[in-house]
Amino acid sequence: MTNLRHDWSIEEIEEIYNLPLPELIFRAQTVHREYHKPDAIQGCQLLSIKTGGCPEDCGYCPQSAHYKTGLEREALMSVESTLEAAKNAKDSGATRFCMGAAWRDVPNGEQFDQILEMVKGVRSLGLEACCTLGMLREDQAEKLAEAGLTAYNHNLDTSPEFYGDVITTRTYDERLKTLANVRKAGVTVCSGGIIGMGETKNDRYGLLQQLSNQDPHPESVPINQLVKVKGTPLQDEKALDVFDFVRMIATARILMPSSMVRLSAGRLELSDEAQTLCFIAGANSIFMGEKLLTTPNPETNRDTQLLEKLGMKLFSAAA
Ligand code: SAM
Ligand code: DTB
Ligand code: SF4
């Protein structure tokens, strides 16, 4: 087995990212096969349980109250309708259900109790349960762990150097602190980032270094392509070269061999061939369903047809 390393230098990451593509993909496939089945993809389903009106100013996000994106602020969803969505997700083949809230941090009291009920309910359906609710304190992470939460998503999004260009209402260190709280509580970590926000290649290496030098590695690493949403400061960013997406995925796979690498936002823009390249480069999960949190995603039919054509399949049971 390739050893897991936590001391990758920027130079090493740069060298891997810029390998000739066939060599990069060969290396990514080689480590992928040591740790994962080459023909199986995990289906995850997202649900926005609390949409819009977020006090943070993340330049990419349609849910920030700082920008006019046409999204209405909504109240926290009920436990009942959340669990109904989770059942539907299970029926369409997902094994992980991820609940997202447009919060800066998690409020205590009734709303938090409601979240704990949702987590318990999702787990009792036999699904992995993931939450992404903003900053989390240690005691909150412990309560979520007790409720059975499988994973907490909290993206580092980009390099520490570029972070302040995209978000001014919080710091990179605050992000790292939440990740540490999650880890300490024994909940698995889901953390990744976005490319296509006008970052340099160095920023991509910096993000990958931050993720891969955590010990243990985040068990789950979502790689998102920016979804350009009208009204956000990043609405006019130029299109990302698809090979950069593939390189990012392959490099993440090589640096973090045992982690799930998730081909996340931005799939609607990708051809079947481009998605296939991402799978070959080591991505082994997708978000299913017609919506991510608030933006569109390919229809389930298109995904199942593609997997069938490729002779690949969805994981049949939750881990
Ligand atoms: N409010 C919480 C937080 O920021 O951690 C959780 C929800 S937030 C919407 C979850 C993640 O979605 C962000 O960290 C970001 O990586 C991703 N995201 C948001 N808007 C996006 C966009 N337009 N394109 C790609 N990814 C996006
Ligand atoms: C992640 O890295 N991407 C997902 C999930 N984790 C929470 C969210 C993507 C959101 C895309 C924009 C939207 O639909 O609002
Ligand atoms: Fe709020 Fe999360 Fe969107 Fe940032 S990414 S504005 S914290 S919902």
PDB file of N, CA and C in Angstrom, residues 80-131:
ATOM      1  N   GLU A  80     -39.693  16.328   9.659  1.00  0.00           N
ATOM      2  CA  GLU A  80     -40.486  15.425   8.838  1.00  0.00           C
ATOM      3  C   GLU A  80     -40.170  15.559   7.345  1.00  0.00           C
ATOM      4  N   SER A  81     -40.174  16.794   6.836  1.00  0.00           N
ATOM      5  CA  SER A  81     -39.929  16.916   5.385  1.00  0.00           C
ATOM      6  C   SER A  81     -38.472  16.619   5.036  1.00  0.00           C
ATOM      7  N   THR A  82     -37.567  16.864   5.982  1.00  0.00           N
ATOM      8  CA  THR A  82     -36.164  16.502   5.737  1.00  0.00           C
ATOM      9  C   THR A  82     -36.030  14.987   5.593  1.00  0.00           C
ATOM     10  N   LEU A  83     -36.704  14.265   6.476  1.00  0.00           N
ATOM     11  CA  LEU A  83     -36.571  12.806   6.438  1.00  0.00           C
ATOM     12  C   LEU A  83     -37.274  12.208   5.217  1.00  0.00           C
ATOM     13  N   GLU A  84     -38.299  12.910   4.754  1.00  0.00           N
ATOM     14  CA  GLU A  84     -38.952  12.450   3.530  1.00  0.00           C
ATOM     15  C   GLU A  84     -37.969  12.590   2.353  1.00  0.00           C
ATOM     16  N   ALA A  85     -37.267  13.705   2.311  1.00  0.00           N
ATOM     17  CA  ALA A  85     -36.266  13.895   1.246  1.00  0.00           C
ATOM     18  C   ALA A  85     -35.159  12.843   1.365  1.00  0.00           C
ATOM     19  N   ALA A  86     -34.804  12.500   2.596  1.00  0.00           N
ATOM     20  CA  ALA A  86     -33.753  11.496   2.787  1.00  0.00           C
ATOM     21  C   ALA A  86     -34.223  10.130   2.277  1.00  0.00           C
ATOM     22  N   LYS A  87     -35.483   9.802   2.544  1.00  0.00           N
ATOM     23  CA  LYS A  87     -36.029   8.516   2.055  1.00  0.00           C
ATOM     24  C   LYS A  87     -35.991   8.476   0.531  1.00  0.00           C
ATOM     25  N   ASN A  88     -36.396   9.591  -0.092  1.00  0.00           N
ATOM     26  CA  ASN A  88     -36.375   9.644  -1.560  1.00  0.00           C
ATOM     27  C   ASN A  88     -34.958   9.492  -2.086  1.00  0.00           C
ATOM     28  N   ALA A  89     -34.014  10.113  -1.386  1.00  0.00           N
ATOM     29  CA  ALA A  89     -32.609  10.020  -1.813  1.00  0.00           C
ATOM     30  C   ALA A  89     -32.151   8.570  -1.757  1.00  0.00           C
ATOM     31  N   LYS A  90     -32.541   7.892  -0.695  1.00  0.00           N
ATOM     32  CA  LYS A  90     -32.166   6.483  -0.550  1.00  0.00           C
ATOM     33  C   LYS A  90     -32.759   5.665  -1.696  1.00  0.00           C
ATOM     34  N   ASP A  91     -34.029   5.946  -2.006  1.00  0.00           N
ATOM     35  CA  ASP A  91     -34.693   5.213  -3.082  1.00  0.00           C
ATOM     36  C   ASP A  91     -34.011   5.431  -4.426  1.00  0.00           C
ATOM     37  N   SER A  92     -33.393   6.605  -4.611  1.00  0.00           N
ATOM     38  CA  SER A  92     -32.735   6.802  -5.915  1.00  0.00           C
ATOM     39  C   SER A  92     -31.272   6.359  -5.889  1.00  0.00           C
ATOM     40  N   GLY A  93     -30.847   5.725  -4.807  1.00  0.00           N
ATOM     41  CA  GLY A  93     -29.523   5.082  -4.818  1.00  0.00           C
ATOM     42  C   GLY A  93     -28.440   5.792  -4.026  1.00  0.00           C
ATOM     43  N   ALA A  94     -28.792   6.900  -3.358  1.00  0.00           N
ATOM     44  CA  ALA A  94     -27.779   7.591  -2.555  1.00  0.00           C
ATOM     45  C   ALA A  94     -27.524   6.812  -1.258  1.00  0.00           C
ATOM     46  N   THR A  95     -26.284   6.863  -0.768  1.00  0.00           N
ATOM     47  CA  THR A  95     -25.987   6.230   0.520  1.00  0.00           C
ATOM     48  C   THR A  95     -25.513   7.259   1.551  1.00  0.00           C
ATOM     49  N   ARG A  96     -25.464   8.508   1.114  1.00  0.00           N
ATOM     50  CA  ARG A  96     -25.058   9.575   2.041  1.00  0.00           C
ATOM     51  C   ARG A  96     -25.977  10.766   1.824  1.00  0.00           C
ATOM     52  N   PHE A  97     -26.437  11.349   2.930  1.00  0.00           N
ATOM     53  CA  PHE A  97     -27.378  12.458   2.853  1.00  0.00           C
ATOM     54  C   PHE A  97     -26.764  13.640   3.585  1.00  0.00           C
ATOM     55  N   CYS A  98     -26.639  14.753   2.862  1.00  0.00           N
ATOM     56  CA  CYS A  98     -25.908  15.901   3.407  1.00  0.00           C
ATOM     57  C   CYS A  98     -26.835  17.103   3.559  1.00  0.00           C
ATOM     58  N   MET A  99     -26.958  17.584   4.780  1.00  0.00           N
ATOM     59  CA  MET A  99     -27.877  18.692   5.079  1.00  0.00           C
ATOM     60  C   MET A  99     -27.103  19.997   5.250  1.00  0.00           C
ATOM     61  N   GLY A 100     -27.447  21.003   4.444  1.00  0.00           N
ATOM     62  CA  GLY A 100     -26.702  22.261   4.460  1.00  0.00           C
ATOM     63  C   GLY A 100     -27.544  23.411   4.977  1.00  0.00           C
ATOM     64  N   ALA A 101     -26.912  24.288   5.752  1.00  0.00           N
ATOM     65  CA  ALA A 101     -27.624  25.464   6.268  1.00  0.00           C
ATOM     66  C   ALA A 101     -26.800  26.720   6.013  1.00  0.00           C
ATOM     67  N   ALA A 102     -27.494  27.783   5.608  1.00  0.00           N
ATOM     68  CA  ALA A 102     -26.819  29.056   5.336  1.00  0.00           C
ATOM     69  C   ALA A 102     -26.641  29.822   6.639  1.00  0.00           C
ATOM     70  N   TRP A 103     -25.803  29.291   7.496  1.00  0.00           N
ATOM     71  CA  TRP A 103     -25.501  29.913   8.780  1.00  0.00           C
ATOM     72  C   TRP A 103     -24.022  30.247   8.866  1.00  0.00           C
ATOM     73  N   ARG A 104     -23.714  31.320   9.615  1.00  0.00           N
ATOM     74  CA  ARG A 104     -22.301  31.583   9.925  1.00  0.00           C
ATOM     75  C   ARG A 104     -21.826  30.567  10.964  1.00  0.00           C
ATOM     76  N   ASP A 105     -22.691  30.340  11.954  1.00  0.00           N
ATOM     77  CA  ASP A 105     -22.407  29.319  12.959  1.00  0.00           C
ATOM     78  C   ASP A 105     -23.717  28.713  13.425  1.00  0.00           C
ATOM     79  N   VAL A 106     -23.611  27.671  14.199  1.00  0.00           N
ATOM     80  CA  VAL A 106     -24.793  26.892  14.541  1.00  0.00           C
ATOM     81  C   VAL A 106     -25.473  27.476  15.774  1.00  0.00           C
ATOM     82  N   PRO A 107     -26.766  27.854  15.653  1.00  0.00           N
ATOM     83  CA  PRO A 107     -27.454  28.409  16.816  1.00  0.00           C
ATOM     84  C   PRO A 107     -27.788  27.296  17.809  1.00  0.00           C
ATOM     85  N   ASN A 108     -27.681  27.586  19.109  1.00  0.00           N
ATOM     86  CA  ASN A 108     -28.092  26.595  20.101  1.00  0.00           C
ATOM     87  C   ASN A 108     -29.601  26.659  20.286  1.00  0.00           C
ATOM     88  N   GLY A 109     -30.150  25.743  21.058  1.00  0.00           N
ATOM     89  CA  GLY A 109     -31.581  25.778  21.356  1.00  0.00           C
ATOM     90  C   GLY A 109     -32.393  24.917  20.418  1.00  0.00           C
ATOM     91  N   GLU A 110     -33.626  25.365  20.184  1.00  0.00           N
ATOM     92  CA  GLU A 110     -34.596  24.562  19.453  1.00  0.00           C
ATOM     93  C   GLU A 110     -34.101  24.112  18.077  1.00  0.00           C
ATOM     94  N   GLN A 111     -33.461  25.065  17.380  1.00  0.00           N
ATOM     95  CA  GLN A 111     -33.035  24.726  16.015  1.00  0.00           C
ATOM     96  C   GLN A 111     -31.957  23.644  16.020  1.00  0.00           C
ATOM     97  N   PHE A 112     -31.049  23.738  16.995  1.00  0.00           N
ATOM     98  CA  PHE A 112     -29.996  22.719  17.078  1.00  0.00           C
ATOM     99  C   PHE A 112     -30.610  21.360  17.439  1.00  0.00           C
ATOM    100  N   ASP A 113     -31.589  21.372  18.350  1.00  0.00           N
ATOM    101  CA  ASP A 113     -32.260  20.115  18.723  1.00  0.00           C
ATOM    102  C   ASP A 113     -32.931  19.481  17.506  1.00  0.00           C
ATOM    103  N   GLN A 114     -33.498  20.351  16.667  1.00  0.00           N
ATOM    104  CA  GLN A 114     -34.148  19.863  15.443  1.00  0.00           C
ATOM    105  C   GLN A 114     -33.119  19.175  14.517  1.00  0.00           C
ATOM    106  N   ILE A 115     -31.939  19.788  14.428  1.00  0.00           N
ATOM    107  CA  ILE A 115     -30.868  19.206  13.603  1.00  0.00           C
ATOM    108  C   ILE A 115     -30.477  17.824  14.148  1.00  0.00           C
ATOM    109  N   LEU A 116     -30.393  17.737  15.482  1.00  0.00           N
ATOM    110  CA  LEU A 116     -30.008  16.450  16.082  1.00  0.00           C
ATOM    111  C   LEU A 116     -31.044  15.373  15.724  1.00  0.00           C
ATOM    112  N   GLU A 117     -32.320  15.761  15.721  1.00  0.00           N
ATOM    113  CA  GLU A 117     -33.378  14.806  15.329  1.00  0.00           C
ATOM    114  C   GLU A 117     -33.213  14.390  13.866  1.00  0.00           C
ATOM    115  N   MET A 118     -32.873  15.343  13.029  1.00  0.00           N
ATOM    116  CA  MET A 118     -32.687  15.030  11.600  1.00  0.00           C
ATOM    117  C   MET A 118     -31.555  14.017  11.439  1.00  0.00           C
ATOM    118  N   VAL A 119     -30.463  14.252  12.166  1.00  0.00           N
ATOM    119  CA  VAL A 119     -29.303  13.356  12.060  1.00  0.00           C
ATOM    120  C   VAL A 119     -29.698  11.944  12.491  1.00  0.00           C
ATOM    121  N   LYS A 120     -30.394  11.855  13.624  1.00  0.00           N
ATOM    122  CA  LYS A 120     -30.819  10.531  14.103  1.00  0.00           C
ATOM    123  C   LYS A 120     -31.717   9.846  13.075  1.00  0.00           C
ATOM    124  N   GLY A 121     -32.637  10.614  12.518  1.00  0.00           N
ATOM    125  CA  GLY A 121     -33.580  10.057  11.540  1.00  0.00           C
ATOM    126  C   GLY A 121     -32.873   9.561  10.282  1.00  0.00           C
ATOM    127  N   VAL A 122     -31.914  10.346   9.792  1.00  0.00           N
ATOM    128  CA  VAL A 122     -31.188   9.955   8.570  1.00  0.00           C
ATOM    129  C   VAL A 122     -30.394   8.674   8.842  1.00  0.00           C
ATOM    130  N   ARG A 123     -29.777   8.597  10.013  1.00  0.00           N
ATOM    131  CA  ARG A 123     -29.004   7.399  10.358  1.00  0.00           C
ATOM    132  C   ARG A 123     -29.917   6.179  10.472  1.00  0.00           C
ATOM    133  N   SER A 124     -31.117   6.402  11.004  1.00  0.00           N
ATOM    134  CA  SER A 124     -31.988   5.232  11.183  1.00  0.00           C
ATOM    135  C   SER A 124     -32.529   4.727   9.846  1.00  0.00           C
ATOM    136  N   LEU A 125     -32.387   5.521   8.800  1.00  0.00           N
ATOM    137  CA  LEU A 125     -32.734   5.037   7.456  1.00  0.00           C
ATOM    138  C   LEU A 125     -31.602   4.204   6.859  1.00  0.00           C
ATOM    139  N   GLY A 126     -30.484   4.124   7.575  1.00  0.00           N
ATOM    140  CA  GLY A 126     -29.346   3.354   7.079  1.00  0.00           C
ATOM    141  C   GLY A 126     -28.457   4.162   6.147  1.00  0.00           C
ATOM    142  N   LEU A 127     -28.600   5.480   6.211  1.00  0.00           N
ATOM    143  CA  LEU A 127     -27.762   6.348   5.366  1.00  0.00           C
ATOM    144  C   LEU A 127     -26.650   6.968   6.199  1.00  0.00           C
ATOM    145  N   GLU A 128     -25.531   7.292   5.548  1.00  0.00           N
ATOM    146  CA  GLU A 128     -24.542   8.143   6.199  1.00  0.00           C
ATOM    147  C   GLU A 128     -25.167   9.529   6.318  1.00  0.00           C
ATOM    148  N   ALA A 129     -24.900  10.210   7.436  1.00  0.00           N
ATOM    149  CA  ALA A 129     -25.449  11.558   7.615  1.00  0.00           C
ATOM    150  C   ALA A 129     -24.317  12.564   7.680  1.00  0.00           C
ATOM    151  N   CYS A 130     -24.441  13.608   6.856  1.00  0.00           N
ATOM    152  CA  CYS A 130     -23.437  14.674   6.856  1.00  0.00           C
ATOM    153  C   CYS A 130     -24.167  15.998   7.070  1.00  0.00           C
ATOM    154  N   CYS A 131     -23.545  16.908   7.798  1.00  0.00           N
ATOM    155  CA  CYS A 131     -24.114  18.247   7.965  1.00  0.00           C
ATOM    156  C   CYS A 131     -23.080  19.283   7.551  1.00  0.00           C
TER     157      CYS A 131
END
